[in-house]
Amino acid sequence: MSRKGGRSIRFVVVTTNKGKAEEFREIFTRYGFKFRVEPMETPEIQSMDLREIARNSVLYAYSVLREPVLVEDAGLFIDSLKGFPGPFSSYVFKTLGIRGILKLMEGVKERRARFKSALAFYCPITDSVHMFTGEVEGWIAEKPRGEKGFGFDPIFVPAEGDGRTFGEMDVEEKNEFSHRARSAEKFAKWLSERLVEIPPPYE
Ligand code: ITT
């Protein structure tokens, strides 16, 4: 088993996002997994469903890398904006940015929001995509706070926290609540339970 015996499938985490990579690293190192991060761009299909986007990207990544591979797609869903920016979060972050979102939220009292994560793992041994999801509820702060994390972290306050934004938390703290930590922990537990016999060349 991967955790006890150190026996684990080698896999590749494909992401261009250094913040994400750091969060995965903190979790997967705890499980003793053998993995590397590949900053490869994958085409993102247009879909309202993060799972469909992640599934498509992981199959593309596997077609290039030919190794067990993990891709995650995430987004910020704001209730009063009917779930915007959701699957468009990456594009909206680069265009409107945090300021743009705060502008759209000016004078809005209902500030509930959630981050969602869909993690897709393609396993050549089972020849299937295994999907894991995670969510965190919270609200949009009035002003950005904190320099840590990435993306919309400075304006997201997790409901289970102490009022600080994700931008004010270290990776370990963010990983106690985050959407990504939740999907990654589900994946990590699933993988730990299955790794008994790993055929070469994947061990
Ligand atoms: P890869 O696709 O290469 O992994 P990306 O940054 O494009 O990197 P996503 O499409 O999954 O990743 O993420 C979309 C955007 O949503 C991301 O750029 C951030 O702006 C935002 N986002 C996702 N997860 C976040 C988080 O934990 N904290 C803050 N913003 C986040």
GROMACS .gro file of C-alpha atoms and ligand atoms in nm:
model
  234
    1MET     CA    1   0.000   0.000   0.000
    2SER     CA    2   0.126   0.341  -0.084
    3ARG     CA    3   0.117   0.499   0.260
    4LYS     CA    4   0.251   0.210   0.466
    5GLY     CA    5   0.475   0.018   0.229
    6GLY     CA    6   0.576   0.314   0.014
    7ARG     CA    7   0.438   0.125  -0.285
    8SER     CA    8   0.263   0.366  -0.512
    9ILE     CA    9   0.172   0.431  -0.871
   10ARG     CA   10   0.373   0.712  -1.029
   11PHE     CA   11   0.158   0.985  -1.173
   12VAL     CA   12   0.187   1.326  -1.332
   13VAL     CA   13  -0.001   1.634  -1.210
   14VAL     CA   14  -0.062   1.851  -1.514
   15THR     CA   15  -0.112   2.220  -1.437
   16THR     CA   16   0.030   2.552  -1.542
   17ASN     CA   17  -0.077   2.702  -1.210
   18LYS     CA   18   0.205   2.711  -0.951
   19GLY     CA   19  -0.036   2.780  -0.665
   20LYS     CA   20  -0.237   2.469  -0.745
   21ALA     CA   21   0.081   2.265  -0.778
   22GLU     CA   22   0.193   2.375  -0.432
   23GLU     CA   23  -0.141   2.278  -0.278
   24PHE     CA   24  -0.133   1.932  -0.440
   25ARG     CA   25   0.229   1.889  -0.335
   26GLU     CA   26   0.144   1.952   0.031
   27ILE     CA   27  -0.131   1.686   0.027
   28PHE     CA   28   0.031   1.419  -0.189
   29THR     CA   29   0.362   1.438  -0.003
   30ARG     CA   30   0.172   1.358   0.317
   31TYR     CA   31   0.044   1.040   0.148
   32GLY     CA   32   0.393   0.949   0.028
   33PHE     CA   33   0.288   0.946  -0.339
   34LYS     CA   34   0.542   0.950  -0.619
   35PHE     CA   35   0.445   1.221  -0.864
   36ARG     CA   36   0.583   1.506  -1.068
   37VAL     CA   37   0.426   1.830  -1.185
   38GLU     CA   38   0.416   1.899  -1.558
   39PRO     CA   39   0.332   2.260  -1.652
   40MET     CA   40   0.168   2.158  -1.978
   41GLU     CA   41  -0.119   2.353  -2.136
   42THR     CA   42  -0.423   2.140  -2.212
   43PRO     CA   43  -0.711   2.256  -2.433
   44GLU     CA   44  -1.019   2.343  -2.224
   45ILE     CA   45  -1.352   2.266  -2.390
   46GLN     CA   46  -1.644   2.502  -2.330
   47SER     CA   47  -1.885   2.345  -2.087
   48MET     CA   48  -2.085   2.450  -1.783
   49ASP     CA   49  -1.968   2.132  -1.610
   50LEU     CA   50  -1.617   2.137  -1.457
   51ARG     CA   51  -1.612   1.756  -1.466
   52GLU     CA   52  -1.654   1.752  -1.842
   53ILE     CA   53  -1.373   2.006  -1.882
   54ALA     CA   54  -1.141   1.807  -1.654
   55ARG     CA   55  -1.228   1.475  -1.824
   56ASN     CA   56  -1.149   1.617  -2.166
   57SER     CA   57  -0.822   1.774  -2.050
   58VAL     CA   58  -0.700   1.458  -1.876
   59LEU     CA   59  -0.759   1.247  -2.186
   60TYR     CA   60  -0.565   1.499  -2.391
   61ALA     CA   61  -0.281   1.501  -2.135
   62TYR     CA   62  -0.268   1.121  -2.139
   63SER     CA   63  -0.255   1.114  -2.519
   64VAL     CA   64   0.060   1.325  -2.498
   65LEU     CA   65   0.230   1.186  -2.185
   66ARG     CA   66   0.123   0.818  -2.188
   67GLU     CA   67   0.155   0.800  -1.808
   68PRO     CA   68  -0.105   0.799  -1.526
   69VAL     CA   69  -0.212   1.161  -1.516
   70LEU     CA   70  -0.415   1.401  -1.304
   71VAL     CA   71  -0.582   1.723  -1.417
   72GLU     CA   72  -0.801   1.948  -1.204
   73ASP     CA   73  -1.044   2.215  -1.314
   74ALA     CA   74  -1.177   2.466  -1.064
   75GLY     CA   75  -1.398   2.772  -1.056
   76LEU     CA   76  -1.560   3.036  -0.837
   77PHE     CA   77  -1.942   3.041  -0.841
   78ILE     CA   78  -2.106   3.357  -0.704
   79ASP     CA   79  -2.476   3.322  -0.612
   80SER     CA   80  -2.586   3.679  -0.684
   81LEU     CA   81  -2.417   3.659  -1.027
   82LYS     CA   82  -2.606   3.337  -1.104
   83GLY     CA   83  -2.291   3.127  -1.070
   84PHE     CA   84  -2.062   3.355  -1.270
   85PRO     CA   85  -1.765   3.327  -1.336
   86GLY     CA   86  -1.790   2.947  -1.276
   87PRO     CA   87  -1.625   2.753  -1.560
   88PHE     CA   88  -1.502   3.083  -1.706
   89SER     CA   89  -1.300   3.171  -1.396
   90SER     CA   90  -0.960   3.151  -1.559
   91TYR     CA   91  -1.058   3.386  -1.842
   92VAL     CA   92  -1.245   3.622  -1.610
   93PHE     CA   93  -0.950   3.638  -1.370
   94LYS     CA   94  -0.722   3.740  -1.658
   95THR     CA   95  -0.968   3.996  -1.798
   96LEU     CA   96  -1.193   4.149  -1.530
   97GLY     CA   97  -0.971   4.034  -1.244
   98ILE     CA   98  -1.048   4.076  -0.876
   99ARG     CA   99  -1.131   4.444  -0.922
  100GLY     CA  100  -1.384   4.361  -1.193
  101ILE     CA  101  -1.559   4.107  -0.971
  102LEU     CA  102  -1.569   4.352  -0.679
  103LYS     CA  103  -1.715   4.615  -0.912
  104LEU     CA  104  -1.993   4.374  -1.016
  105MET     CA  105  -2.057   4.312  -0.645
  106GLU     CA  106  -2.068   4.679  -0.544
  107GLY     CA  107  -2.363   4.741  -0.311
  108VAL     CA  108  -2.467   4.375  -0.329
  109LYS     CA  109  -2.560   4.238   0.015
  110GLU     CA  110  -2.596   3.874  -0.088
  111ARG     CA  111  -2.228   3.775  -0.117
  112ARG     CA  112  -2.251   3.396  -0.092
  113ALA     CA  113  -2.016   3.203  -0.319
  114ARG     CA  114  -1.844   2.868  -0.350
  115PHE     CA  115  -1.533   2.728  -0.507
  116LYS     CA  116  -1.573   2.398  -0.688
  117SER     CA  117  -1.306   2.154  -0.796
  118ALA     CA  118  -1.323   1.858  -1.034
  119LEU     CA  119  -1.019   1.634  -1.032
  120ALA     CA  120  -0.981   1.381  -1.313
  121PHE     CA  121  -0.732   1.096  -1.292
  122TYR     CA  122  -0.668   0.882  -1.597
  123CYS     CA  123  -0.538   0.540  -1.507
  124PRO     CA  124  -0.399   0.328  -1.792
  125ILE     CA  125  -0.430   0.014  -1.574
  126THR     CA  126  -0.809   0.049  -1.545
  127ASP     CA  127  -0.827   0.238  -1.876
  128SER     CA  128  -1.068   0.486  -1.723
  129VAL     CA  129  -1.107   0.838  -1.597
  130HIS     CA  130  -1.175   0.848  -1.223
  131MET     CA  131  -1.347   1.167  -1.107
  132PHE     CA  132  -1.333   1.334  -0.762
  133THR     CA  133  -1.505   1.658  -0.667
  134GLY     CA  134  -1.482   1.909  -0.383
  135GLU     CA  135  -1.654   2.231  -0.279
  136VAL     CA  136  -1.613   2.504  -0.020
  137GLU     CA  137  -1.883   2.752   0.078
  138GLY     CA  138  -1.805   3.108   0.167
  139TRP     CA  139  -1.857   3.467   0.068
  140ILE     CA  140  -1.698   3.746  -0.134
  141ALA     CA  141  -1.511   3.997   0.083
  142GLU     CA  142  -1.572   4.372   0.040
  143LYS     CA  143  -1.203   4.430  -0.033
  144PRO     CA  144  -0.908   4.207  -0.123
  145ARG     CA  145  -0.710   4.083   0.180
  146GLY     CA  146  -0.383   3.890   0.185
  147GLU     CA  147  -0.104   3.820  -0.058
  148LYS     CA  148  -0.090   3.444  -0.032
  149GLY     CA  149  -0.249   3.189  -0.262
  150PHE     CA  150  -0.352   3.282  -0.614
  151GLY     CA  151  -0.643   3.387  -0.832
  152PHE     CA  152  -0.950   3.492  -0.636
  153ASP     CA  153  -0.804   3.388  -0.298
  154PRO     CA  154  -0.781   3.748  -0.162
  155ILE     CA  155  -1.159   3.797  -0.195
  156PHE     CA  156  -1.287   3.456  -0.081
  157VAL     CA  157  -1.374   3.402   0.285
  158PRO     CA  158  -1.446   3.034   0.366
  159ALA     CA  159  -1.755   2.996   0.588
  160GLU     CA  160  -1.583   2.740   0.812
  161GLY     CA  161  -1.283   2.964   0.876
  162ASP     CA  162  -1.215   3.250   1.118
  163GLY     CA  163  -1.305   3.536   0.884
  164ARG     CA  164  -0.973   3.549   0.699
  165THR     CA  165  -0.964   3.516   0.322
  166PHE     CA  166  -0.778   3.231   0.152
  167GLY     CA  167  -0.529   3.501   0.056
  168GLU     CA  168  -0.443   3.540   0.424
  169MET     CA  169  -0.378   3.169   0.478
  170ASP     CA  170  -0.073   2.949   0.430
  171VAL     CA  171  -0.108   2.650   0.201
  172GLU     CA  172  -0.156   2.417   0.499
  173GLU     CA  173  -0.443   2.630   0.633
  174LYS     CA  174  -0.612   2.669   0.296
  175ASN     CA  175  -0.584   2.291   0.256
  176GLU     CA  176  -0.796   2.245   0.568
  177PHE     CA  177  -1.103   2.383   0.389
  178SER     CA  178  -1.048   2.421   0.019
  179HIS     CA  179  -1.241   2.270  -0.269
  180ARG     CA  180  -0.913   2.142  -0.417
  181ALA     CA  181  -0.798   1.984  -0.090
  182ARG     CA  182  -1.136   1.808  -0.068
  183SER     CA  183  -1.118   1.656  -0.416
  184ALA     CA  184  -0.747   1.578  -0.370
  185GLU     CA  185  -0.807   1.403  -0.035
  186LYS     CA  186  -1.082   1.190  -0.191
  187PHE     CA  187  -0.844   1.094  -0.471
  188ALA     CA  188  -0.559   1.026  -0.229
  189LYS     CA  189  -0.773   0.797  -0.011
  190TRP     CA  190  -0.905   0.615  -0.316
  191LEU     CA  191  -0.552   0.565  -0.453
  192SER     CA  192  -0.414   0.451  -0.117
  193GLU     CA  193  -0.682   0.182  -0.093
  194ARG     CA  194  -0.619   0.043  -0.438
  195LEU     CA  195  -0.247   0.021  -0.462
  196VAL     CA  196  -0.168  -0.337  -0.388
  197GLU     CA  197  -0.050  -0.480  -0.719
  198ILE     CA  198   0.090  -0.227  -0.960
  199PRO     CA  199   0.218  -0.370  -1.285
  200PRO     CA  200   0.534  -0.227  -1.435
  201PRO     CA  201   0.600   0.026  -1.584
  202TYR     CA  202   0.378   0.221  -1.342
  203GLU     CA  203   0.532   0.133  -1.008
  204ITT     P1  204  -0.449   2.483  -1.509
  204ITT     O1  205  -0.575   2.470  -1.593
  204ITT     O2  206  -0.324   2.484  -1.590
  204ITT     O3  207  -0.445   2.382  -1.399
  204ITT     P2  208  -0.569   2.737  -1.430
  204ITT     O4  209  -0.523   2.848  -1.343
  204ITT     O5  210  -0.617   2.773  -1.567
  204ITT     O6  211  -0.453   2.626  -1.435
  204ITT     P3  212  -0.838   2.643  -1.362
  204ITT     O7  213  -0.885   2.657  -1.501
  204ITT     O8  214  -0.877   2.522  -1.286
  204ITT     O9  215  -0.679   2.655  -1.353
  204ITT    O10  216  -0.881   2.761  -1.268
  204ITT     C1  217  -0.959   2.865  -1.312
  204ITT     C2  218  -0.937   2.990  -1.234
  204ITT    O11  219  -1.023   2.987  -1.121
  204ITT     C3  220  -0.797   3.013  -1.182
  204ITT    O12  221  -0.714   3.073  -1.274
  204ITT     C4  222  -0.826   3.108  -1.065
  204ITT    O13  223  -0.840   3.238  -1.111
  204ITT     C5  224  -0.961   3.055  -1.015
  204ITT     N1  225  -0.939   2.959  -0.906
  204ITT     C6  226  -0.949   2.824  -0.911
  204ITT     N2  227  -0.915   2.770  -0.793
  204ITT     C7  228  -0.882   2.871  -0.713
  204ITT     C8  229  -0.836   2.881  -0.581
  204ITT    O14  230  -0.813   2.774  -0.506
  204ITT     N3  231  -0.812   3.002  -0.532
  204ITT     C9  232  -0.831   3.112  -0.605
  204ITT     N4  233  -0.872   3.113  -0.730
  204ITT    C10  234  -0.898   2.994  -0.785
   0.00000   0.00000   0.00000
